[in-house]
């Protein structure tokens, strides 16, 4: 977790605070709260997006009046990392092409690393190619 890049102190504080509220500390919760913490609006409205008592996402929160084009992308990625969620009939808005066209893209990549640590490891340095003699 020490290698995670947070957007700012408020993002890090939000992540830690919400992880403390959870009953489970797994890659699903970590990725969800990491991504939801990227924008101040999603931080402020977390209780509309996540039910801590039932430990589940609240898709109805996607239609809140506070949502902007950027926060919708944040929520779409967070929900998708949680359980593969994509709103029926709206699947095209959950694609990388739609999600990553925004200022949050570098942090979205971090969220993916948090969710899939086993696949997002550092690659070994490429070996130097030796010249082939003819």
PDB file of N, CA, C and O in Angstrom, residues 48-129:
ATOM      1  N   UNK A  48     -24.210   8.135  -0.219  1.00  0.00           N
ATOM      2  CA  UNK A  48     -25.196   7.902  -1.272  1.00  0.00           C
ATOM      3  C   UNK A  48     -24.735   6.810  -2.234  1.00  0.00           C
ATOM      4  O   UNK A  48     -25.533   6.275  -2.989  1.00  0.00           O
ATOM      5  N   UNK A  49     -23.434   6.516  -2.186  1.00  0.00           N
ATOM      6  CA  UNK A  49     -22.847   5.575  -3.142  1.00  0.00           C
ATOM      7  C   UNK A  49     -22.497   4.220  -2.526  1.00  0.00           C
ATOM      8  O   UNK A  49     -22.295   3.250  -3.244  1.00  0.00           O
ATOM      9  N   UNK A  50     -22.395   4.177  -1.203  1.00  0.00           N
ATOM     10  CA  UNK A  50     -22.020   2.938  -0.527  1.00  0.00           C
ATOM     11  C   UNK A  50     -22.812   2.797   0.752  1.00  0.00           C
ATOM     12  O   UNK A  50     -22.920   3.738   1.540  1.00  0.00           O
ATOM     13  N   UNK A  51     -23.355   1.597   0.966  1.00  0.00           N
ATOM     14  CA  UNK A  51     -24.106   1.282   2.174  1.00  0.00           C
ATOM     15  C   UNK A  51     -23.164   0.528   3.108  1.00  0.00           C
ATOM     16  O   UNK A  51     -22.884  -0.643   2.886  1.00  0.00           O
ATOM     17  N   UNK A  52     -22.678   1.219   4.125  1.00  0.00           N
ATOM     18  CA  UNK A  52     -21.720   0.604   5.049  1.00  0.00           C
ATOM     19  C   UNK A  52     -22.353  -0.501   5.874  1.00  0.00           C
ATOM     20  O   UNK A  52     -21.705  -1.487   6.198  1.00  0.00           O
ATOM     21  N   UNK A  53     -23.621  -0.346   6.228  1.00  0.00           N
ATOM     22  CA  UNK A  53     -24.311  -1.357   7.031  1.00  0.00           C
ATOM     23  C   UNK A  53     -24.441  -2.676   6.265  1.00  0.00           C
ATOM     24  O   UNK A  53     -24.187  -3.748   6.808  1.00  0.00           O
ATOM     25  N   UNK A  54     -24.835  -2.575   4.990  1.00  0.00           N
ATOM     26  CA  UNK A  54     -25.016  -3.776   4.162  1.00  0.00           C
ATOM     27  C   UNK A  54     -23.743  -4.165   3.405  1.00  0.00           C
ATOM     28  O   UNK A  54     -23.706  -5.210   2.773  1.00  0.00           O
ATOM     29  N   UNK A  55     -22.729  -3.300   3.453  1.00  0.00           N
ATOM     30  CA  UNK A  55     -21.453  -3.526   2.769  1.00  0.00           C
ATOM     31  C   UNK A  55     -21.657  -3.736   1.266  1.00  0.00           C
ATOM     32  O   UNK A  55     -21.237  -4.744   0.696  1.00  0.00           O
ATOM     33  N   UNK A  56     -22.323  -2.746   0.645  1.00  0.00           N
ATOM     34  CA  UNK A  56     -22.585  -2.863  -0.795  1.00  0.00           C
ATOM     35  C   UNK A  56     -22.667  -1.493  -1.453  1.00  0.00           C
ATOM     36  O   UNK A  56     -22.894  -0.483  -0.785  1.00  0.00           O
ATOM     37  N   UNK A  57     -22.477  -1.481  -2.771  1.00  0.00           N
ATOM     38  CA  UNK A  57     -22.591  -0.247  -3.529  1.00  0.00           C
ATOM     39  C   UNK A  57     -24.062   0.128  -3.680  1.00  0.00           C
ATOM     40  O   UNK A  57     -24.942  -0.725  -3.567  1.00  0.00           O
ATOM     41  N   UNK A  58     -24.314   1.413  -3.936  1.00  0.00           N
ATOM     42  CA  UNK A  58     -25.669   1.942  -4.122  1.00  0.00           C
ATOM     43  C   UNK A  58     -25.769   2.559  -5.519  1.00  0.00           C
ATOM     44  O   UNK A  58     -25.560   3.770  -5.693  1.00  0.00           O
ATOM     45  N   UNK A  59     -26.080   1.760  -6.536  1.00  0.00           N
ATOM     46  CA  UNK A  59     -26.159   2.302  -7.903  1.00  0.00           C
ATOM     47  C   UNK A  59     -27.141   3.453  -8.064  1.00  0.00           C
ATOM     48  O   UNK A  59     -26.960   4.305  -8.943  1.00  0.00           O
ATOM     49  N   UNK A  60     -28.167   3.542  -7.227  1.00  0.00           N
ATOM     50  CA  UNK A  60     -29.130   4.630  -7.308  1.00  0.00           C
ATOM     51  C   UNK A  60     -28.450   5.992  -7.118  1.00  0.00           C
ATOM     52  O   UNK A  60     -28.928   7.008  -7.616  1.00  0.00           O
ATOM     53  N   UNK A  61     -27.341   6.008  -6.401  1.00  0.00           N
ATOM     54  CA  UNK A  61     -26.600   7.242  -6.177  1.00  0.00           C
ATOM     55  C   UNK A  61     -26.035   7.851  -7.443  1.00  0.00           C
ATOM     56  O   UNK A  61     -25.667   9.028  -7.468  1.00  0.00           O
ATOM     57  N   UNK A  62     -25.983   7.066  -8.511  1.00  0.00           N
ATOM     58  CA  UNK A  62     -25.477   7.569  -9.787  1.00  0.00           C
ATOM     59  C   UNK A  62     -26.356   8.681 -10.355  1.00  0.00           C
ATOM     60  O   UNK A  62     -25.923   9.438 -11.198  1.00  0.00           O
ATOM     61  N   UNK A  63     -27.567   8.774  -9.881  1.00  0.00           N
ATOM     62  CA  UNK A  63     -28.514   9.749 -10.427  1.00  0.00           C
ATOM     63  C   UNK A  63     -28.705  10.963  -9.517  1.00  0.00           C
ATOM     64  O   UNK A  63     -29.657  11.729  -9.697  1.00  0.00           O
ATOM     65  N   UNK A  64     -27.776  11.150  -8.568  1.00  0.00           N
ATOM     66  CA  UNK A  64     -27.853  12.294  -7.663  1.00  0.00           C
ATOM     67  C   UNK A  64     -27.577  13.602  -8.393  1.00  0.00           C
ATOM     68  O   UNK A  64     -26.781  13.650  -9.335  1.00  0.00           O
ATOM     69  N   UNK A  65     -28.219  14.657  -7.965  1.00  0.00           N
ATOM     70  CA  UNK A  65     -28.043  15.965  -8.575  1.00  0.00           C
ATOM     71  C   UNK A  65     -26.643  16.533  -8.454  1.00  0.00           C
ATOM     72  O   UNK A  65     -26.286  17.462  -9.169  1.00  0.00           O
ATOM     73  N   UNK A  66     -25.835  15.982  -7.589  1.00  0.00           N
ATOM     74  CA  UNK A  66     -24.469  16.456  -7.386  1.00  0.00           C
ATOM     75  C   UNK A  66     -23.499  15.911  -8.438  1.00  0.00           C
ATOM     76  O   UNK A  66     -22.381  16.414  -8.571  1.00  0.00           O
ATOM     77  N   UNK A  67     -23.924  14.899  -9.173  1.00  0.00           N
ATOM     78  CA  UNK A  67     -23.030  14.238 -10.135  1.00  0.00           C
ATOM     79  C   UNK A  67     -22.650  15.175 -11.282  1.00  0.00           C
ATOM     80  O   UNK A  67     -23.478  15.931 -11.781  1.00  0.00           O
ATOM     81  N   UNK A  68     -21.387  15.101 -11.674  1.00  0.00           N
ATOM     82  CA  UNK A  68     -20.867  15.833 -12.832  1.00  0.00           C
ATOM     83  C   UNK A  68     -20.343  14.801 -13.820  1.00  0.00           C
ATOM     84  O   UNK A  68     -20.283  13.601 -13.501  1.00  0.00           O
ATOM     85  N   UNK A  69     -19.920  15.234 -14.991  1.00  0.00           N
ATOM     86  CA  UNK A  69     -19.374  14.277 -15.954  1.00  0.00           C
ATOM     87  C   UNK A  69     -18.148  13.567 -15.377  1.00  0.00           C
ATOM     88  O   UNK A  69     -17.958  12.376 -15.591  1.00  0.00           O
ATOM     89  N   UNK A  70     -17.339  14.280 -14.610  1.00  0.00           N
ATOM     90  CA  UNK A  70     -16.157  13.670 -14.006  1.00  0.00           C
ATOM     91  C   UNK A  70     -16.487  12.714 -12.879  1.00  0.00           C
ATOM     92  O   UNK A  70     -15.913  11.628 -12.798  1.00  0.00           O
ATOM     93  N   UNK A  71     -17.429  13.090 -12.008  1.00  0.00           N
ATOM     94  CA  UNK A  71     -17.764  12.208 -10.889  1.00  0.00           C
ATOM     95  C   UNK A  71     -18.486  10.956 -11.364  1.00  0.00           C
ATOM     96  O   UNK A  71     -18.356   9.901 -10.754  1.00  0.00           O
ATOM     97  N   UNK A  72     -19.229  11.072 -12.460  1.00  0.00           N
ATOM     98  CA  UNK A  72     -19.876   9.884 -13.025  1.00  0.00           C
ATOM     99  C   UNK A  72     -18.799   8.876 -13.446  1.00  0.00           C
ATOM    100  O   UNK A  72     -18.925   7.673 -13.185  1.00  0.00           O
ATOM    101  N   UNK A  73     -17.722   9.359 -14.039  1.00  0.00           N
ATOM    102  CA  UNK A  73     -16.632   8.469 -14.447  1.00  0.00           C
ATOM    103  C   UNK A  73     -15.975   7.819 -13.227  1.00  0.00           C
ATOM    104  O   UNK A  73     -15.663   6.629 -13.241  1.00  0.00           O
ATOM    105  N   UNK A  74     -15.779   8.608 -12.186  1.00  0.00           N
ATOM    106  CA  UNK A  74     -15.207   8.074 -10.946  1.00  0.00           C
ATOM    107  C   UNK A  74     -16.092   6.945 -10.417  1.00  0.00           C
ATOM    108  O   UNK A  74     -15.610   5.852 -10.102  1.00  0.00           O
ATOM    109  N   UNK A  75     -17.386   7.204 -10.332  1.00  0.00           N
ATOM    110  CA  UNK A  75     -18.320   6.209  -9.791  1.00  0.00           C
ATOM    111  C   UNK A  75     -18.417   4.981 -10.690  1.00  0.00           C
ATOM    112  O   UNK A  75     -18.463   3.850 -10.193  1.00  0.00           O
ATOM    113  N   UNK A  76     -18.436   5.180 -11.988  1.00  0.00           N
ATOM    114  CA  UNK A  76     -18.499   4.038 -12.905  1.00  0.00           C
ATOM    115  C   UNK A  76     -17.301   3.122 -12.709  1.00  0.00           C
ATOM    116  O   UNK A  76     -17.456   1.897 -12.620  1.00  0.00           O
ATOM    117  N   UNK A  77     -16.110   3.703 -12.634  1.00  0.00           N
ATOM    118  CA  UNK A  77     -14.930   2.857 -12.448  1.00  0.00           C
ATOM    119  C   UNK A  77     -14.954   2.186 -11.080  1.00  0.00           C
ATOM    120  O   UNK A  77     -14.685   0.985 -10.970  1.00  0.00           O
ATOM    121  N   UNK A  78     -15.299   2.917 -10.043  1.00  0.00           N
ATOM    122  CA  UNK A  78     -15.339   2.342  -8.695  1.00  0.00           C
ATOM    123  C   UNK A  78     -16.320   1.175  -8.628  1.00  0.00           C
ATOM    124  O   UNK A  78     -16.007   0.121  -8.075  1.00  0.00           O
ATOM    125  N   UNK A  79     -17.493   1.348  -9.204  1.00  0.00           N
ATOM    126  CA  UNK A  79     -18.496   0.282  -9.204  1.00  0.00           C
ATOM    127  C   UNK A  79     -18.010  -0.914 -10.012  1.00  0.00           C
ATOM    128  O   UNK A  79     -18.196  -2.063  -9.623  1.00  0.00           O
ATOM    129  N   UNK A  80     -17.394  -0.645 -11.142  1.00  0.00           N
ATOM    130  CA  UNK A  80     -16.907  -1.729 -11.981  1.00  0.00           C
ATOM    131  C   UNK A  80     -15.800  -2.506 -11.267  1.00  0.00           C
ATOM    132  O   UNK A  80     -15.776  -3.737 -11.326  1.00  0.00           O
ATOM    133  N   UNK A  81     -14.905  -1.822 -10.570  1.00  0.00           N
ATOM    134  CA  UNK A  81     -13.846  -2.513  -9.829  1.00  0.00           C
ATOM    135  C   UNK A  81     -14.417  -3.281  -8.636  1.00  0.00           C
ATOM    136  O   UNK A  81     -13.838  -4.267  -8.208  1.00  0.00           O
ATOM    137  N   UNK A  82     -15.529  -2.816  -8.100  1.00  0.00           N
ATOM    138  CA  UNK A  82     -16.166  -3.485  -6.957  1.00  0.00           C
ATOM    139  C   UNK A  82     -16.667  -4.872  -7.354  1.00  0.00           C
ATOM    140  O   UNK A  82     -16.347  -5.856  -6.700  1.00  0.00           O
ATOM    141  N   UNK A  83     -17.465  -4.934  -8.425  1.00  0.00           N
ATOM    142  CA  UNK A  83     -18.039  -6.241  -8.785  1.00  0.00           C
ATOM    143  C   UNK A  83     -18.350  -6.392 -10.274  1.00  0.00           C
ATOM    144  O   UNK A  83     -19.187  -7.199 -10.657  1.00  0.00           O
ATOM    145  N   UNK A  84     -17.700  -5.594 -11.102  1.00  0.00           N
ATOM    146  CA  UNK A  84     -17.948  -5.665 -12.532  1.00  0.00           C
ATOM    147  C   UNK A  84     -19.206  -4.943 -12.955  1.00  0.00           C
ATOM    148  O   UNK A  84     -19.653  -5.079 -14.093  1.00  0.00           O
ATOM    149  N   UNK A  85     -19.791  -4.159 -12.054  1.00  0.00           N
ATOM    150  CA  UNK A  85     -21.049  -3.482 -12.313  1.00  0.00           C
ATOM    151  C   UNK A  85     -20.969  -2.571 -13.536  1.00  0.00           C
ATOM    152  O   UNK A  85     -20.023  -1.798 -13.707  1.00  0.00           O
ATOM    153  N   UNK A  86     -21.975  -2.664 -14.384  1.00  0.00           N
ATOM    154  CA  UNK A  86     -22.215  -1.730 -15.481  1.00  0.00           C
ATOM    155  C   UNK A  86     -23.732  -1.625 -15.617  1.00  0.00           C
ATOM    156  O   UNK A  86     -24.412  -2.638 -15.743  1.00  0.00           O
ATOM    157  N   UNK A  87     -24.243  -0.426 -15.554  1.00  0.00           N
ATOM    158  CA  UNK A  87     -25.688  -0.221 -15.612  1.00  0.00           C
ATOM    159  C   UNK A  87     -26.248  -0.772 -16.925  1.00  0.00           C
ATOM    160  O   UNK A  87     -25.728  -0.483 -18.001  1.00  0.00           O
ATOM    161  N   UNK A  88     -27.296  -1.555 -16.816  1.00  0.00           N
ATOM    162  CA  UNK A  88     -27.902  -2.177 -17.987  1.00  0.00           C
ATOM    163  C   UNK A  88     -28.358  -1.107 -18.983  1.00  0.00           C
ATOM    164  O   UNK A  88     -28.999  -0.129 -18.611  1.00  0.00           O
ATOM    165  N   UNK A  89     -27.956  -1.294 -20.230  1.00  0.00           N
ATOM    166  CA  UNK A  89     -28.286  -0.338 -21.275  1.00  0.00           C
ATOM    167  C   UNK A  89     -27.320   0.830 -21.362  1.00  0.00           C
ATOM    168  O   UNK A  89     -27.378   1.630 -22.286  1.00  0.00           O
ATOM    169  N   UNK A  90     -26.429   0.940 -20.383  1.00  0.00           N
ATOM    170  CA  UNK A  90     -25.447   2.029 -20.337  1.00  0.00           C
ATOM    171  C   UNK A  90     -24.021   1.502 -20.374  1.00  0.00           C
ATOM    172  O   UNK A  90     -23.082   2.214 -20.017  1.00  0.00           O
ATOM    173  N   UNK A  91     -23.844   0.271 -20.792  1.00  0.00           N
ATOM    174  CA  UNK A  91     -22.534  -0.385 -20.727  1.00  0.00           C
ATOM    175  C   UNK A  91     -21.437   0.400 -21.444  1.00  0.00           C
ATOM    176  O   UNK A  91     -20.292   0.392 -21.018  1.00  0.00           O
ATOM    177  N   UNK A  92     -21.782   1.085 -22.526  1.00  0.00           N
ATOM    178  CA  UNK A  92     -20.752   1.807 -23.286  1.00  0.00           C
ATOM    179  C   UNK A  92     -20.090   2.907 -22.460  1.00  0.00           C
ATOM    180  O   UNK A  92     -18.977   3.321 -22.737  1.00  0.00           O
ATOM    181  N   UNK A  93     -20.774   3.390 -21.418  1.00  0.00           N
ATOM    182  CA  UNK A  93     -20.193   4.425 -20.559  1.00  0.00           C
ATOM    183  C   UNK A  93     -19.212   3.862 -19.535  1.00  0.00           C
ATOM    184  O   UNK A  93     -18.611   4.616 -18.776  1.00  0.00           O
ATOM    185  N   UNK A  94     -19.052   2.563 -19.526  1.00  0.00           N
ATOM    186  CA  UNK A  94     -18.146   1.902 -18.590  1.00  0.00           C
ATOM    187  C   UNK A  94     -16.875   1.414 -19.292  1.00  0.00           C
ATOM    188  O   UNK A  94     -16.086   0.690 -18.711  1.00  0.00           O
ATOM    189  N   UNK A  95     -16.673   1.783 -20.545  1.00  0.00           N
ATOM    190  CA  UNK A  95     -15.503   1.344 -21.301  1.00  0.00           C
ATOM    191  C   UNK A  95     -14.300   2.234 -20.988  1.00  0.00           C
ATOM    192  O   UNK A  95     -14.462   3.398 -20.596  1.00  0.00           O
ATOM    193  N   UNK A  96     -13.098   1.706 -21.195  1.00  0.00           N
ATOM    194  CA  UNK A  96     -11.906   2.549 -20.978  1.00  0.00           C
ATOM    195  C   UNK A  96     -11.929   3.823 -21.817  1.00  0.00           C
ATOM    196  O   UNK A  96     -11.534   4.888 -21.341  1.00  0.00           O
ATOM    197  N   UNK A  97     -12.435   3.737 -23.045  1.00  0.00           N
ATOM    198  CA  UNK A  97     -12.494   4.922 -23.910  1.00  0.00           C
ATOM    199  C   UNK A  97     -13.309   6.035 -23.257  1.00  0.00           C
ATOM    200  O   UNK A  97     -12.936   7.205 -23.303  1.00  0.00           O
ATOM    201  N   UNK A  98     -14.411   5.692 -22.640  1.00  0.00           N
ATOM    202  CA  UNK A  98     -15.257   6.680 -21.973  1.00  0.00           C
ATOM    203  C   UNK A  98     -14.660   7.137 -20.643  1.00  0.00           C
ATOM    204  O   UNK A  98     -14.640   8.322 -20.345  1.00  0.00           O
ATOM    205  N   UNK A  99     -14.189   6.190 -19.854  1.00  0.00           N
ATOM    206  CA  UNK A  99     -13.737   6.503 -18.499  1.00  0.00           C
ATOM    207  C   UNK A  99     -12.438   7.296 -18.457  1.00  0.00           C
ATOM    208  O   UNK A  99     -12.295   8.217 -17.655  1.00  0.00           O
ATOM    209  N   UNK A 100     -11.493   6.940 -19.294  1.00  0.00           N
ATOM    210  CA  UNK A 100     -10.147   7.482 -19.149  1.00  0.00           C
ATOM    211  C   UNK A 100      -9.925   8.817 -19.846  1.00  0.00           C
ATOM    212  O   UNK A 100      -8.837   9.361 -19.789  1.00  0.00           O
ATOM    213  N   UNK A 101     -10.933   9.376 -20.486  1.00  0.00           N
ATOM    214  CA  UNK A 101     -10.820  10.686 -21.127  1.00  0.00           C
ATOM    215  C   UNK A 101     -11.136  11.774 -20.107  1.00  0.00           C
ATOM    216  O   UNK A 101     -12.139  12.497 -20.228  1.00  0.00           O
ATOM    217  N   UNK A 102     -10.302  11.866 -19.076  1.00  0.00           N
ATOM    218  CA  UNK A 102     -10.526  12.894 -18.058  1.00  0.00           C
ATOM    219  C   UNK A 102      -9.258  13.076 -17.230  1.00  0.00           C
ATOM    220  O   UNK A 102      -8.306  12.300 -17.338  1.00  0.00           O
ATOM    221  N   UNK A 103      -9.276  14.097 -16.408  1.00  0.00           N
ATOM    222  CA  UNK A 103      -8.124  14.436 -15.578  1.00  0.00           C
ATOM    223  C   UNK A 103      -7.787  13.369 -14.537  1.00  0.00           C
ATOM    224  O   UNK A 103      -6.686  13.361 -13.989  1.00  0.00           O
ATOM    225  N   UNK A 104      -8.721  12.477 -14.264  1.00  0.00           N
ATOM    226  CA  UNK A 104      -8.522  11.472 -13.228  1.00  0.00           C
ATOM    227  C   UNK A 104      -7.794  10.224 -13.723  1.00  0.00           C
ATOM    228  O   UNK A 104      -7.510   9.324 -12.936  1.00  0.00           O
ATOM    229  N   UNK A 105      -7.514  10.128 -15.009  1.00  0.00           N
ATOM    230  CA  UNK A 105      -6.947   8.912 -15.601  1.00  0.00           C
ATOM    231  C   UNK A 105      -5.721   8.363 -14.859  1.00  0.00           C
ATOM    232  O   UNK A 105      -5.656   7.154 -14.618  1.00  0.00           O
ATOM    233  N   UNK A 106      -4.750   9.185 -14.459  1.00  0.00           N
ATOM    234  CA  UNK A 106      -3.595   8.606 -13.747  1.00  0.00           C
ATOM    235  C   UNK A 106      -3.995   7.923 -12.436  1.00  0.00           C
ATOM    236  O   UNK A 106      -3.421   6.893 -12.062  1.00  0.00           O
ATOM    237  N   UNK A 107      -5.006   8.476 -11.768  1.00  0.00           N
ATOM    238  CA  UNK A 107      -5.468   7.881 -10.517  1.00  0.00           C
ATOM    239  C   UNK A 107      -6.340   6.655 -10.780  1.00  0.00           C
ATOM    240  O   UNK A 107      -6.367   5.727  -9.976  1.00  0.00           O
ATOM    241  N   UNK A 108      -7.025   6.646 -11.907  1.00  0.00           N
ATOM    242  CA  UNK A 108      -7.783   5.459 -12.294  1.00  0.00           C
ATOM    243  C   UNK A 108      -6.827   4.280 -12.465  1.00  0.00           C
ATOM    244  O   UNK A 108      -7.134   3.158 -12.061  1.00  0.00           O
ATOM    245  N   UNK A 109      -5.677   4.547 -13.061  1.00  0.00           N
ATOM    246  CA  UNK A 109      -4.677   3.476 -13.234  1.00  0.00           C
ATOM    247  C   UNK A 109      -4.223   2.960 -11.866  1.00  0.00           C
ATOM    248  O   UNK A 109      -4.039   1.761 -11.689  1.00  0.00           O
ATOM    249  N   UNK A 110      -4.054   3.850 -10.926  1.00  0.00           N
ATOM    250  CA  UNK A 110      -3.672   3.437  -9.569  1.00  0.00           C
ATOM    251  C   UNK A 110      -4.765   2.559  -8.959  1.00  0.00           C
ATOM    252  O   UNK A 110      -4.481   1.566  -8.303  1.00  0.00           O
ATOM    253  N   UNK A 111      -6.016   2.927  -9.179  1.00  0.00           N
ATOM    254  CA  UNK A 111      -7.138   2.127  -8.668  1.00  0.00           C
ATOM    255  C   UNK A 111      -7.135   0.726  -9.249  1.00  0.00           C
ATOM    256  O   UNK A 111      -7.428  -0.246  -8.554  1.00  0.00           O
ATOM    257  N   UNK A 112      -6.800   0.606 -10.514  1.00  0.00           N
ATOM    258  CA  UNK A 112      -6.709  -0.707 -11.152  1.00  0.00           C
ATOM    259  C   UNK A 112      -5.576  -1.522 -10.526  1.00  0.00           C
ATOM    260  O   UNK A 112      -5.729  -2.713 -10.258  1.00  0.00           O
ATOM    261  N   UNK A 113      -4.459  -0.873 -10.242  1.00  0.00           N
ATOM    262  CA  UNK A 113      -3.342  -1.564  -9.578  1.00  0.00           C
ATOM    263  C   UNK A 113      -3.743  -2.058  -8.188  1.00  0.00           C
ATOM    264  O   UNK A 113      -3.355  -3.140  -7.776  1.00  0.00           O
ATOM    265  N   UNK A 114      -4.531  -1.246  -7.483  1.00  0.00           N
ATOM    266  CA  UNK A 114      -5.001  -1.630  -6.148  1.00  0.00           C
ATOM    267  C   UNK A 114      -5.918  -2.845  -6.249  1.00  0.00           C
ATOM    268  O   UNK A 114      -5.835  -3.776  -5.447  1.00  0.00           O
ATOM    269  N   UNK A 115      -6.784  -2.857  -7.240  1.00  0.00           N
ATOM    270  CA  UNK A 115      -7.747  -3.958  -7.406  1.00  0.00           C
ATOM    271  C   UNK A 115      -7.092  -5.244  -7.895  1.00  0.00           C
ATOM    272  O   UNK A 115      -7.490  -6.338  -7.525  1.00  0.00           O
ATOM    273  N   UNK A 116      -6.097  -5.114  -8.761  1.00  0.00           N
ATOM    274  CA  UNK A 116      -5.452  -6.284  -9.371  1.00  0.00           C
ATOM    275  C   UNK A 116      -3.950  -6.304  -9.101  1.00  0.00           C
ATOM    276  O   UNK A 116      -3.148  -6.307 -10.030  1.00  0.00           O
ATOM    277  N   UNK A 117      -3.547  -6.339  -7.838  1.00  0.00           N
ATOM    278  CA  UNK A 117      -2.108  -6.267  -7.543  1.00  0.00           C
ATOM    279  C   UNK A 117      -1.323  -7.439  -8.118  1.00  0.00           C
ATOM    280  O   UNK A 117      -0.151  -7.288  -8.482  1.00  0.00           O
ATOM    281  N   UNK A 118      -1.957  -8.593  -8.219  1.00  0.00           N
ATOM    282  CA  UNK A 118      -1.250  -9.768  -8.716  1.00  0.00           C
ATOM    283  C   UNK A 118      -0.909  -9.662 -10.197  1.00  0.00           C
ATOM    284  O   UNK A 118       0.019 -10.309 -10.679  1.00  0.00           O
ATOM    285  N   UNK A 119      -1.634  -8.813 -10.921  1.00  0.00           N
ATOM    286  CA  UNK A 119      -1.379  -8.645 -12.349  1.00  0.00           C
ATOM    287  C   UNK A 119      -0.635  -7.353 -12.669  1.00  0.00           C
ATOM    288  O   UNK A 119      -0.135  -7.189 -13.775  1.00  0.00           O
ATOM    289  N   UNK A 120      -0.598  -6.438 -11.739  1.00  0.00           N
ATOM    290  CA  UNK A 120       0.008  -5.124 -11.973  1.00  0.00           C
ATOM    291  C   UNK A 120       1.347  -4.988 -11.270  1.00  0.00           C
ATOM    292  O   UNK A 120       1.637  -3.993 -10.636  1.00  0.00           O
ATOM    293  N   UNK A 121       2.135  -5.979 -11.398  1.00  0.00           N
ATOM    294  CA  UNK A 121       3.462  -5.942 -10.785  1.00  0.00           C
ATOM    295  C   UNK A 121       4.432  -5.272 -11.749  1.00  0.00           C
ATOM    296  O   UNK A 121       4.142  -5.093 -12.917  1.00  0.00           O
ATOM    297  N   UNK A 122       5.576  -4.921 -11.231  1.00  0.00           N
ATOM    298  CA  UNK A 122       6.601  -4.320 -12.070  1.00  0.00           C
ATOM    299  C   UNK A 122       7.148  -5.369 -13.031  1.00  0.00           C
ATOM    300  O   UNK A 122       7.390  -6.519 -12.648  1.00  0.00           O
ATOM    301  N   UNK A 123       7.334  -4.971 -14.256  1.00  0.00           N
ATOM    302  CA  UNK A 123       7.895  -5.884 -15.250  1.00  0.00           C
ATOM    303  C   UNK A 123       9.413  -5.868 -15.148  1.00  0.00           C
ATOM    304  O   UNK A 123      10.012  -4.833 -14.839  1.00  0.00           O
ATOM    305  N   UNK A 124      10.046  -6.993 -15.430  1.00  0.00           N
ATOM    306  CA  UNK A 124      11.508  -7.006 -15.405  1.00  0.00           C
ATOM    307  C   UNK A 124      12.053  -6.126 -16.524  1.00  0.00           C
ATOM    308  O   UNK A 124      11.406  -5.932 -17.558  1.00  0.00           O
ATOM    309  N   UNK A 125      13.235  -5.602 -16.312  1.00  0.00           N
ATOM    310  CA  UNK A 125      13.868  -4.773 -17.340  1.00  0.00           C
ATOM    311  C   UNK A 125      14.124  -5.630 -18.579  1.00  0.00           C
ATOM    312  O   UNK A 125      14.495  -6.804 -18.463  1.00  0.00           O
ATOM    313  N   UNK A 126      13.919  -5.065 -19.753  1.00  0.00           N
ATOM    314  CA  UNK A 126      14.153  -5.855 -20.969  1.00  0.00           C
ATOM    315  C   UNK A 126      15.635  -6.201 -21.107  1.00  0.00           C
ATOM    316  O   UNK A 126      16.503  -5.416 -20.720  1.00  0.00           O
ATOM    317  N   UNK A 127      15.859  -7.387 -21.620  1.00  0.00           N
ATOM    318  CA  UNK A 127      17.245  -7.807 -21.842  1.00  0.00           C
ATOM    319  C   UNK A 127      17.788  -7.080 -23.056  1.00  0.00           C
ATOM    320  O   UNK A 127      17.071  -6.809 -24.005  1.00  0.00           O
ATOM    321  N   UNK A 128      19.070  -6.795 -23.015  1.00  0.00           N
ATOM    322  CA  UNK A 128      19.701  -6.161 -24.167  1.00  0.00           C
ATOM    323  C   UNK A 128      19.828  -7.193 -25.268  1.00  0.00           C
ATOM    324  O   UNK A 128      20.226  -8.326 -25.027  1.00  0.00           O
ATOM    325  N   UNK A 129      19.479  -6.765 -26.467  1.00  0.00           N
ATOM    326  CA  UNK A 129      19.603  -7.676 -27.594  1.00  0.00           C
ATOM    327  C   UNK A 129      21.053  -7.660 -28.080  1.00  0.00           C
ATOM    328  O   UNK A 129      21.678  -6.604 -28.138  1.00  0.00           O
TER     329      UNK A 129
END
